[in-house]
């Protein structure tokens, strides 16, 4: 719900400074006449909601943000409130656009991201991120404890642009093979920086490889873990694993890296 402050039609909404004098605006009037009735309608008429995704709190005070949070709580107590409600009152943190966590965050968070450089459809914006790039962003976000909120901007006919469609199909194909390492998963014990991160789900540890190392030999550290083997998640093929100094050396067939990221399940225990 983007109109918590902004509205080009109501004279007291933020944003329209060509029809209405900003100095004469009374935001309280806008909040009561437009914003809160909109929110009431959304909460009453569309069944159970998982989240109300607010945005652009701008000049809202903490008390004004709190009024909207209280309204959601009263009408749908189970519904989450996005951190972009402002003033630190959301149920989780929503990062700035296209900003990614570099370490495991100490809070629940999401990364809102675009598939090119824009949110809506722009005919001349052809800087599409590939399915492989988008998949790695998904992997890194999950490995650091977050949710990947991926935007698609349909064109004027309501169609998904080819650049988005290709990337989404590639991501879907990868998830068909490797979804067990993503769906319901969280940070694993080896999560660091590219070229690898890890996720964990139901006690299973998954190492995600972004690129190949020297001739199919992949070195990594696993402090505090006793490893007894490794296998590809896609297909289950066993991979040779051996000690190498303080870390481990994994042999990965080069052909596997045609479908990056590669996911390896690490088997722990004696």
Coordinates of N, CA, C and O in Angstrom, one line a residue, residues 42-211:
X42 N -9.0 -2.8 2.4 CA -8.1 -3.9 2.1 C -8.2 -5.0 3.2 O -8.2 -6.2 2.9
X43 N -8.3 -4.6 4.4 CA -8.3 -5.6 5.5 C -9.7 -6.3 5.6 O -9.8 -7.4 6.1
X44 N -10.7 -5.6 5.1 CA -12.1 -6.2 5.3 C -12.6 -7.0 4.1 O -13.4 -7.9 4.3
X45 N -12.1 -6.7 2.9 CA -12.7 -7.2 1.7 C -12.0 -8.3 0.9 O -12.5 -8.8 -0.1
X46 N -10.8 -8.7 1.4 CA -10.0 -9.6 0.5 C -9.5 -10.8 1.3 O -8.4 -11.4 0.9
X47 N -10.2 -11.2 2.3 CA -9.8 -12.4 3.0 C -8.6 -12.3 3.9 O -8.1 -11.2 4.1
X48 N -8.1 -13.4 4.4 CA -6.9 -13.3 5.3 C -5.7 -12.8 4.5 O -5.4 -13.3 3.4
X49 N -5.0 -11.8 5.1 CA -3.8 -11.3 4.4 C -2.6 -11.8 5.2 O -2.5 -11.9 6.4
X50 N -1.5 -12.1 4.4 CA -0.3 -12.5 5.0 C 0.5 -11.3 5.4 O 1.2 -11.3 6.5
X51 N 0.5 -10.2 4.7 CA 1.3 -9.0 5.0 C 0.7 -7.8 4.3 O 0.1 -7.9 3.2
X52 N 0.8 -6.7 5.0 CA 0.5 -5.4 4.3 C 1.9 -4.8 4.1 O 2.6 -4.5 5.0
X53 N 2.2 -4.6 2.8 CA 3.5 -4.1 2.4 C 3.4 -2.6 2.2 O 2.9 -2.1 1.2
X54 N 3.7 -1.8 3.2 CA 3.7 -0.4 3.2 C 4.9 0.1 2.4 O 5.9 -0.6 2.2
X55 N 5.0 1.4 2.1 CA 6.2 2.0 1.5 C 6.1 3.5 1.6 O 5.0 4.1 1.8
X56 N 7.2 4.1 1.6 CA 7.4 5.6 1.6 C 6.7 6.3 2.8 O 5.8 7.1 2.5
X57 N 7.1 6.0 4.0 CA 6.5 6.7 5.1 C 6.8 8.2 5.2 O 6.0 9.0 5.7
X58 N 7.9 8.6 4.6 CA 8.3 10.0 4.4 C 8.1 10.8 5.7 O 8.9 10.6 6.7
X59 N 7.1 11.7 5.8 CA 7.0 12.6 6.9 C 6.2 12.1 8.1 O 6.0 12.8 9.1
X60 N 5.8 10.8 8.0 CA 4.9 10.3 9.1 C 5.6 10.3 10.4 O 6.8 9.9 10.5
X61 N 4.9 10.7 11.5 CA 5.4 10.6 12.8 C 5.2 9.1 13.3 O 4.5 8.3 12.7
X62 N 5.9 8.8 14.4 CA 5.8 7.5 15.0 C 4.3 7.2 15.4 O 3.8 6.1 15.2
X63 N 3.7 8.2 16.0 CA 2.3 8.0 16.4 C 1.4 7.7 15.1 O 0.4 6.9 15.2
X64 N 1.6 8.4 14.0 CA 0.8 8.2 12.8 C 1.1 6.8 12.3 O 0.2 6.1 11.8
X65 N 2.4 6.4 12.2 CA 2.7 5.0 11.8 C 2.0 4.0 12.8 O 1.4 3.0 12.3
X66 N 2.0 4.3 14.0 CA 1.4 3.4 15.0 C -0.1 3.2 14.8 O -0.6 2.1 15.0
X67 N -0.8 4.3 14.4 CA -2.2 4.2 14.1 C -2.5 3.1 13.0 O -3.4 2.3 13.1
X68 N -1.7 3.1 12.0 CA -1.9 2.1 10.9 C -1.5 0.7 11.4 O -2.2 -0.3 11.0
X69 N -0.5 0.6 12.2 CA -0.1 -0.8 12.7 C -1.3 -1.3 13.6 O -1.7 -2.4 13.5
X70 N -1.8 -0.4 14.5 CA -2.9 -0.8 15.4 C -4.1 -1.2 14.6 O -4.9 -2.1 15.0
X71 N -4.4 -0.5 13.4 CA -5.5 -0.9 12.6 C -5.4 -2.3 12.0 O -6.3 -3.1 12.0
X72 N -4.2 -2.6 11.6 CA -3.9 -3.9 11.0 C -4.1 -5.0 12.2 O -4.8 -6.0 12.0
X73 N -3.5 -4.7 13.3 CA -3.6 -5.6 14.5 C -5.1 -5.9 14.9 O -5.5 -7.0 15.2
X74 N -5.9 -4.8 14.8 CA -7.3 -5.0 15.3 C -8.1 -5.8 14.3 O -9.0 -6.6 14.7
X75 N -7.9 -5.6 13.0 CA -8.7 -6.2 12.0 C -8.2 -7.6 11.6 O -8.9 -8.5 11.3
X76 N -6.9 -7.8 11.5 CA -6.3 -9.1 11.1 C -5.0 -9.3 12.0 O -3.9 -9.0 11.5
X77 N -5.1 -9.8 13.2 CA -4.0 -9.9 14.1 C -2.9 -10.8 13.6 O -1.7 -10.6 14.0
X78 N -3.2 -11.7 12.7 CA -2.1 -12.6 12.2 C -1.3 -12.0 11.0 O -0.3 -12.5 10.6
X79 N -1.7 -10.8 10.6 CA -1.1 -10.2 9.4 C 0.2 -9.5 9.8 O 0.2 -8.7 10.7
X80 N 1.2 -9.7 9.0 CA 2.5 -9.0 9.2 C 2.4 -7.6 8.7 O 1.7 -7.3 7.7
X81 N 3.2 -6.7 9.3 CA 3.3 -5.3 8.8 C 4.8 -5.1 8.4 O 5.7 -5.3 9.1
X82 N 4.9 -4.7 7.1 CA 6.2 -4.5 6.6 C 7.0 -3.4 7.3 O 6.4 -2.4 7.8
X83 N 8.3 -3.5 7.4 CA 9.1 -2.5 8.0 C 9.0 -1.1 7.4 O 9.4 -0.1 8.1
X84 N 8.6 -1.0 6.2 CA 8.5 0.3 5.5 C 7.3 1.1 6.0 O 7.0 2.1 5.5
X85 N 6.6 0.6 7.0 CA 5.6 1.4 7.7 C 6.3 2.6 8.3 O 5.7 3.7 8.6
X86 N 7.6 2.5 8.6 CA 8.4 3.6 9.1 C 8.5 3.6 10.7 O 7.7 2.9 11.4
X87 N 9.4 4.4 11.1 CA 9.6 4.6 12.6 C 9.9 3.4 13.4 O 9.5 3.3 14.6
X88 N 10.4 2.4 12.7 CA 10.9 1.2 13.4 C 9.7 0.3 14.0 O 9.9 -0.5 14.9
X89 N 8.5 0.4 13.3 CA 7.4 -0.3 13.9 C 7.0 -1.6 13.1 O 6.0 -2.2 13.5
X90 N 7.7 -1.9 12.1 CA 7.3 -3.1 11.3 C 7.6 -4.4 12.1 O 8.4 -4.4 13.0
X91 N 7.1 -5.5 11.6 CA 7.4 -6.8 12.1 C 8.7 -7.4 11.6 O 9.2 -8.3 12.2
X92 N 9.2 -6.8 10.6 CA 10.5 -7.3 10.0 C 11.1 -6.1 9.2 O 10.4 -5.1 9.0
X93 N 12.4 -6.2 8.9 CA 13.1 -5.1 8.2 C 13.0 -5.4 6.7 O 13.2 -6.5 6.2
X94 N 12.6 -4.3 6.0 CA 12.7 -4.3 4.5 C 13.8 -3.5 4.1 O 13.8 -2.2 4.3
X95 N 14.9 -4.1 3.5 CA 16.0 -3.3 3.1 C 15.7 -2.3 2.0 O 14.6 -2.4 1.4
X96 N 16.6 -1.4 1.8 CA 16.4 -0.5 0.7 C 16.4 -1.2 -0.6 O 17.0 -2.4 -0.7
X97 N 15.9 -0.6 -1.7 CA 15.8 -1.3 -3.0 C 17.1 -1.9 -3.4 O 18.1 -1.1 -3.5
X98 N 17.1 -3.1 -3.8 CA 18.3 -3.8 -4.4 C 19.5 -3.7 -3.5 O 20.7 -3.6 -4.0
X99 N 19.3 -3.8 -2.2 CA 20.4 -3.8 -1.2 C 20.4 -5.3 -0.6 O 19.3 -5.7 -0.2
X100 N 21.5 -5.9 -0.6 CA 21.7 -7.3 -0.2 C 22.5 -7.4 1.1 O 23.5 -6.6 1.3
X101 N 22.1 -8.3 2.0 CA 22.9 -8.5 3.2 C 24.2 -9.1 2.8 O 24.3 -10.0 2.0
X102 N 25.2 -8.7 3.6 CA 26.6 -9.3 3.3 C 27.0 -10.2 4.5 O 27.9 -11.0 4.3
X103 N 26.2 -10.2 5.5 CA 26.4 -11.2 6.6 C 25.0 -11.6 7.1 O 24.0 -11.1 6.7
X104 N 25.0 -12.6 8.0 CA 23.7 -13.0 8.6 C 23.2 -11.9 9.4 O 23.8 -11.4 10.3
X105 N 22.0 -11.4 9.1 CA 21.4 -10.3 9.9 C 20.8 -10.8 11.2 O 20.5 -11.9 11.4
X106 N 20.8 -9.8 12.2 CA 20.3 -10.2 13.5 C 18.8 -10.0 13.6 O 18.2 -10.0 14.7
X107 N 18.1 -9.8 12.5 CA 16.7 -9.6 12.5 C 16.1 -10.3 11.2 O 16.8 -10.7 10.3
X108 N 14.7 -10.5 11.3 CA 14.1 -10.9 10.1 C 14.1 -9.8 9.0 O 13.8 -8.7 9.3
X109 N 14.4 -10.2 7.8 CA 14.5 -9.2 6.8 C 14.1 -9.7 5.4 O 14.1 -10.9 5.2
X110 N 13.9 -8.8 4.5 CA 13.7 -9.1 3.1 C 14.5 -8.2 2.2 O 14.8 -7.0 2.6
X111 N 14.9 -8.6 1.0 CA 15.5 -7.8 0.1 C 14.6 -7.6 -1.1 O 14.3 -8.6 -1.9
X112 N 14.1 -6.4 -1.3 CA 13.2 -6.1 -2.5 C 14.1 -5.8 -3.7 O 15.0 -4.9 -3.6
X113 N 14.0 -6.6 -4.8 CA 14.9 -6.4 -5.9 C 14.2 -6.4 -7.2 O 13.1 -6.9 -7.4
X114 N 14.8 -5.7 -8.2 CA 14.3 -5.6 -9.5 C 15.0 -6.6 -10.5 O 16.1 -7.1 -10.1
X115 N 14.4 -6.9 -11.6 CA 15.0 -7.8 -12.6 C 15.8 -7.1 -13.6 O 16.6 -7.7 -14.4
X116 N 15.7 -5.8 -13.7 CA 16.6 -5.0 -14.5 C 16.9 -3.7 -13.6 O 17.2 -3.9 -12.5
X117 N 16.7 -2.5 -14.2 CA 17.1 -1.3 -13.4 C 15.8 -0.6 -12.8 O 15.9 0.4 -12.1
X118 N 14.6 -1.0 -13.2 CA 13.4 -0.3 -12.9 C 12.4 -1.2 -12.3 O 12.4 -2.4 -12.5
X119 N 11.4 -0.6 -11.6 CA 10.3 -1.4 -11.0 C 9.1 -1.6 -11.9 O 8.6 -2.7 -12.1
X120 N 8.7 -0.5 -12.6 CA 7.7 -0.7 -13.6 C 8.3 -1.0 -15.0 O 9.5 -1.1 -15.1
X121 N 7.4 -1.1 -16.0 CA 7.9 -1.5 -17.3 C 8.4 -0.2 -18.0 O 7.8 0.8 -18.1
X122 N 9.7 -0.3 -18.4 CA 10.3 0.7 -19.2 C 10.9 0.1 -20.5 O 11.8 -0.8 -20.4
X123 N 10.3 0.5 -21.6 CA 10.6 -0.2 -22.8 C 12.1 -0.2 -23.1 O 12.7 -1.2 -23.7
X124 N 12.8 0.9 -22.8 CA 14.3 1.0 -23.2 C 15.2 0.4 -22.1 O 16.4 0.3 -22.3
X125 N 14.6 -0.1 -21.0 CA 15.5 -0.7 -20.0 C 15.7 -2.2 -20.3 O 14.8 -3.1 -20.0
X126 N 16.7 -2.5 -21.0 CA 17.0 -3.9 -21.4 C 18.1 -4.6 -20.6 O 18.7 -5.6 -21.0
X127 N 18.5 -3.9 -19.5 CA 19.6 -4.4 -18.6 C 19.1 -5.6 -17.7 O 19.2 -5.5 -16.5
X128 N 18.6 -6.6 -18.4 CA 18.1 -7.7 -17.6 C 19.2 -8.5 -16.9 O 20.2 -8.9 -17.5
X129 N 18.9 -8.8 -15.6 CA 19.8 -9.7 -14.9 C 19.4 -11.2 -15.3 O 18.3 -11.5 -15.4
X130 N 20.4 -12.0 -15.5 CA 20.2 -13.4 -16.0 C 19.6 -14.2 -14.9 O 19.6 -13.9 -13.7
X131 N 19.0 -15.3 -15.3 CA 18.5 -16.3 -14.3 C 19.5 -16.7 -13.3 O 19.2 -16.9 -12.1
X132 N 20.7 -16.9 -13.8 CA 21.8 -17.4 -12.9 C 22.1 -16.3 -11.9 O 22.3 -16.6 -10.7
X133 N 22.2 -15.0 -12.3 CA 22.4 -13.9 -11.3 C 21.3 -13.9 -10.3 O 21.5 -13.7 -9.1
X134 N 20.0 -13.9 -10.8 CA 18.9 -13.9 -9.9 C 18.9 -15.0 -8.9 O 18.6 -14.9 -7.7
X135 N 19.2 -16.2 -9.4 CA 19.3 -17.4 -8.5 C 20.3 -17.2 -7.4 O 20.1 -17.6 -6.2
X136 N 21.5 -16.7 -7.8 CA 22.5 -16.5 -6.8 C 22.1 -15.5 -5.7 O 22.3 -15.6 -4.5
X137 N 21.4 -14.4 -6.2 CA 20.9 -13.5 -5.2 C 19.9 -14.1 -4.2 O 19.9 -13.8 -3.0
X138 N 19.0 -15.0 -4.8 CA 18.1 -15.7 -3.9 C 18.9 -16.6 -2.9 O 18.6 -16.6 -1.7
X139 N 19.9 -17.3 -3.4 CA 20.7 -18.2 -2.5 C 21.3 -17.4 -1.4 O 21.3 -17.8 -0.2
X140 N 22.0 -16.3 -1.8 CA 22.7 -15.5 -0.8 C 21.7 -14.9 0.3 O 22.0 -14.9 1.4
X141 N 20.5 -14.5 -0.2 CA 19.6 -13.9 0.7 C 19.1 -15.0 1.7 O 19.0 -14.7 2.9
X142 N 18.7 -16.2 1.2 CA 18.3 -17.2 2.1 C 19.4 -17.7 3.1 O 19.2 -17.9 4.3
X143 N 20.6 -17.7 2.6 CA 21.8 -18.1 3.4 C 22.1 -17.1 4.5 O 22.8 -17.5 5.4
X144 N 21.6 -15.9 4.4 CA 21.8 -14.9 5.4 C 20.6 -14.7 6.2 O 20.5 -13.7 7.0
X145 N 19.5 -15.5 6.0 CA 18.4 -15.5 6.9 C 17.2 -14.6 6.4 O 16.3 -14.3 7.2
X146 N 17.2 -14.2 5.1 CA 16.2 -13.3 4.6 C 15.3 -13.9 3.6 O 15.4 -15.1 3.2
X147 N 14.3 -13.1 3.2 CA 13.4 -13.4 2.1 C 13.7 -12.6 0.9 O 14.0 -11.4 1.0
X148 N 13.6 -13.2 -0.3 CA 13.9 -12.5 -1.5 C 12.6 -12.1 -2.2 O 11.8 -12.9 -2.6
X149 N 12.3 -10.7 -2.2 CA 11.1 -10.2 -2.7 C 11.4 -9.7 -4.1 O 12.0 -8.6 -4.3
X150 N 11.1 -10.5 -5.1 CA 11.5 -10.2 -6.5 C 10.4 -9.6 -7.3 O 9.3 -10.1 -7.4
X151 N 10.7 -8.4 -7.9 CA 9.7 -7.6 -8.6 C 9.6 -8.0 -10.1 O 10.6 -8.2 -10.7
X152 N 8.4 -8.0 -10.6 CA 8.2 -8.1 -12.0 C 7.3 -6.9 -12.5 O 6.3 -6.7 -11.9
X153 N 7.8 -6.2 -13.6 CA 7.0 -5.1 -14.1 C 6.3 -5.5 -15.4 O 7.0 -5.4 -16.4
X154 N 5.0 -5.8 -15.4 CA 4.3 -6.1 -16.6 C 4.3 -4.9 -17.6 O 4.4 -3.8 -17.2
X155 N 4.2 -5.2 -18.9 CA 4.0 -4.1 -19.8 C 2.6 -3.6 -19.9 O 1.7 -4.0 -19.1
X156 N 2.3 -2.7 -20.8 CA 1.0 -2.1 -20.9 C -0.1 -3.0 -21.2 O -1.3 -2.7 -20.9
X157 N 0.2 -4.2 -21.7 CA -0.8 -5.2 -22.0 C -1.0 -6.2 -20.9 O -1.7 -7.2 -21.0
X158 N -0.2 -6.0 -19.8 CA -0.2 -6.9 -18.7 C 0.6 -8.2 -18.9 O 0.5 -9.1 -18.2
X159 N 1.5 -8.1 -19.9 CA 2.4 -9.3 -20.2 C 3.7 -9.2 -19.4 O 4.2 -8.1 -19.3
X160 N 4.3 -10.3 -19.1 CA 5.6 -10.3 -18.4 C 6.6 -10.2 -19.5 O 6.6 -11.0 -20.5
X161 N 7.5 -9.2 -19.5 CA 8.5 -9.0 -20.5 C 9.4 -10.2 -20.7 O 9.7 -11.0 -19.7
X162 N 9.9 -10.5 -21.9 CA 10.7 -11.7 -22.2 C 11.9 -11.8 -21.3 O 12.3 -12.9 -20.9
X163 N 12.6 -10.6 -21.0 CA 13.8 -10.7 -20.2 C 13.4 -11.2 -18.8 O 14.2 -12.0 -18.2
X164 N 12.3 -10.8 -18.2 CA 11.9 -11.3 -16.9 C 11.5 -12.8 -17.1 O 11.8 -13.6 -16.2
X165 N 10.7 -13.1 -18.1 CA 10.2 -14.5 -18.3 C 11.4 -15.5 -18.4 O 11.3 -16.6 -17.7
X166 N 12.4 -15.2 -19.2 CA 13.5 -16.1 -19.3 C 14.2 -16.3 -18.0 O 14.5 -17.5 -17.6
X167 N 14.4 -15.2 -17.2 CA 15.1 -15.4 -15.9 C 14.3 -16.2 -14.9 O 14.8 -17.0 -14.2
X168 N 13.0 -15.9 -14.9 CA 12.1 -16.7 -14.0 C 12.0 -18.1 -14.3 O 12.0 -19.0 -13.5
X169 N 12.0 -18.5 -15.6 CA 11.9 -19.9 -16.0 C 13.2 -20.6 -15.6 O 13.2 -21.7 -15.2
X170 N 14.4 -19.9 -15.8 CA 15.7 -20.4 -15.4 C 15.7 -20.7 -13.9 O 16.2 -21.7 -13.4
X171 N 15.2 -19.7 -13.1 CA 15.2 -19.8 -11.7 C 14.2 -21.0 -11.3 O 14.6 -21.8 -10.4
X172 N 13.1 -21.1 -11.9 CA 12.2 -22.2 -11.6 C 12.8 -23.6 -11.9 O 12.6 -24.5 -11.2
X173 N 13.5 -23.7 -13.1 CA 14.1 -24.9 -13.4 C 15.2 -25.3 -12.4 O 15.3 -26.5 -12.0
X174 N 15.9 -24.3 -11.9 CA 17.0 -24.6 -10.9 C 16.3 -25.0 -9.6 O 16.8 -26.0 -8.9
X175 N 15.2 -24.4 -9.2 CA 14.5 -24.7 -8.0 C 13.9 -26.1 -8.0 O 13.8 -26.8 -7.0
X176 N 13.4 -26.5 -9.2 CA 12.9 -27.9 -9.4 C 14.0 -28.9 -9.0 O 13.6 -29.9 -8.4
X177 N 15.2 -28.6 -9.3 CA 16.3 -29.6 -9.0 C 16.9 -29.4 -7.6 O 17.4 -30.3 -7.0
X178 N 16.8 -28.1 -7.1 CA 17.6 -27.8 -5.9 C 16.7 -27.1 -4.8 O 17.3 -26.6 -3.8
X179 N 15.4 -27.2 -4.9 CA 14.6 -26.4 -4.0 C 14.7 -26.9 -2.6 O 14.4 -26.1 -1.6
X180 N 15.1 -28.1 -2.3 CA 15.2 -28.6 -0.9 C 16.2 -27.8 -0.1 O 16.1 -27.7 1.1
X181 N 17.1 -27.1 -0.8 CA 18.1 -26.3 -0.1 C 17.7 -24.9 0.1 O 18.4 -24.1 0.7
X182 N 16.5 -24.5 -0.4 CA 16.0 -23.2 -0.4 C 14.7 -23.1 0.4 O 14.5 -22.3 1.3
X183 N 13.7 -23.9 0.0 CA 12.3 -23.8 0.6 C 12.4 -24.2 2.1 O 12.7 -25.3 2.4
X184 N 12.0 -23.3 2.9 CA 12.0 -23.5 4.4 C 13.4 -23.5 5.0 O 13.5 -23.8 6.2
X185 N 14.4 -23.2 4.2 CA 15.8 -23.2 4.7 C 16.2 -21.9 5.3 O 15.5 -20.9 5.2
X186 N 17.3 -21.9 6.1 CA 17.9 -20.7 6.7 C 19.4 -20.8 6.6 O 19.9 -21.6 5.9
X187 N 20.1 -19.9 7.3 CA 21.5 -19.9 7.2 C 22.2 -21.2 7.7 O 21.7 -21.8 8.6
X188 N 23.2 -21.6 6.9 CA 24.0 -22.8 7.3 C 25.2 -22.4 8.0 O 25.5 -21.2 8.2
X189 N 26.0 -23.4 8.5 CA 27.1 -23.1 9.3 C 28.3 -22.5 8.6 O 29.3 -22.0 9.2
X190 N 28.3 -22.6 7.2 CA 29.4 -22.2 6.4 C 29.2 -20.9 5.6 O 29.9 -20.6 4.7
X191 N 28.1 -20.2 6.0 CA 27.8 -19.0 5.2 C 28.8 -17.9 5.4 O 29.1 -17.5 6.5
X192 N 29.4 -17.6 4.3 CA 30.4 -16.5 4.3 C 30.2 -15.6 3.1 O 29.1 -15.1 2.9
X193 N 31.2 -15.5 2.3 CA 31.1 -14.7 1.0 C 31.3 -15.6 -0.2 O 31.8 -16.7 -0.1
X194 N 30.8 -15.0 -1.4 CA 31.1 -15.8 -2.6 C 32.6 -16.1 -2.7 O 33.4 -15.3 -2.2
X195 N 32.9 -17.2 -3.3 CA 32.1 -18.0 -4.2 C 31.3 -19.1 -3.5 O 30.8 -20.0 -4.2
X196 N 31.1 -19.1 -2.2 CA 30.2 -20.1 -1.6 C 29.5 -19.6 -0.4 O 30.0 -18.7 0.3
X197 N 28.3 -20.1 -0.2 CA 27.5 -19.8 1.0 C 26.9 -21.2 1.4 O 27.0 -22.1 0.6
X198 N 26.2 -21.2 2.5 CA 25.5 -22.5 2.9 C 24.1 -22.2 3.5 O 23.9 -21.1 4.0
X199 N 23.3 -23.2 3.3 CA 21.9 -23.1 3.9 C 21.7 -24.4 4.7 O 22.5 -25.4 4.5
X200 N 20.7 -24.4 5.5 CA 20.4 -25.6 6.4 C 18.9 -25.8 6.5 O 18.2 -24.8 6.6
X201 N 18.5 -27.0 6.4 CA 17.0 -27.3 6.5 C 16.9 -28.7 7.1 O 17.4 -29.7 6.6
X202 N 16.1 -28.8 8.2 CA 15.9 -30.0 8.9 C 17.2 -30.8 9.2 O 17.3 -32.0 9.0
X203 N 18.2 -30.1 9.6 CA 19.5 -30.7 9.9 C 20.4 -31.1 8.7 O 21.5 -31.5 8.9
X204 N 19.9 -30.8 7.5 CA 20.7 -31.1 6.3 C 21.5 -29.8 6.0 O 20.9 -28.7 6.0
X205 N 22.7 -29.9 5.6 CA 23.6 -28.8 5.3 C 23.9 -28.8 3.8 O 24.3 -29.8 3.3
X206 N 23.7 -27.6 3.2 CA 23.9 -27.5 1.8 C 24.9 -26.4 1.5 O 24.8 -25.3 1.9
X207 N 25.9 -26.8 0.7 CA 27.0 -25.8 0.3 C 26.6 -25.4 -1.2 O 26.5 -26.2 -2.1
X208 N 26.5 -24.1 -1.4 CA 26.2 -23.5 -2.7 C 27.4 -22.9 -3.3 O 28.0 -22.1 -2.7
X209 N 27.8 -23.4 -4.5 CA 29.0 -23.0 -5.2 C 28.6 -22.1 -6.3 O 27.9 -22.5 -7.2
X210 N 29.2 -20.9 -6.3 CA 28.9 -19.9 -7.4 C 29.8 -20.1 -8.6 O 29.4 -19.7 -9.7
X211 N 30.9 -20.6 -8.4 CA 31.8 -20.8 -9.6 C 32.8 -21.9 -9.3 O 33.1 -22.3 -8.1

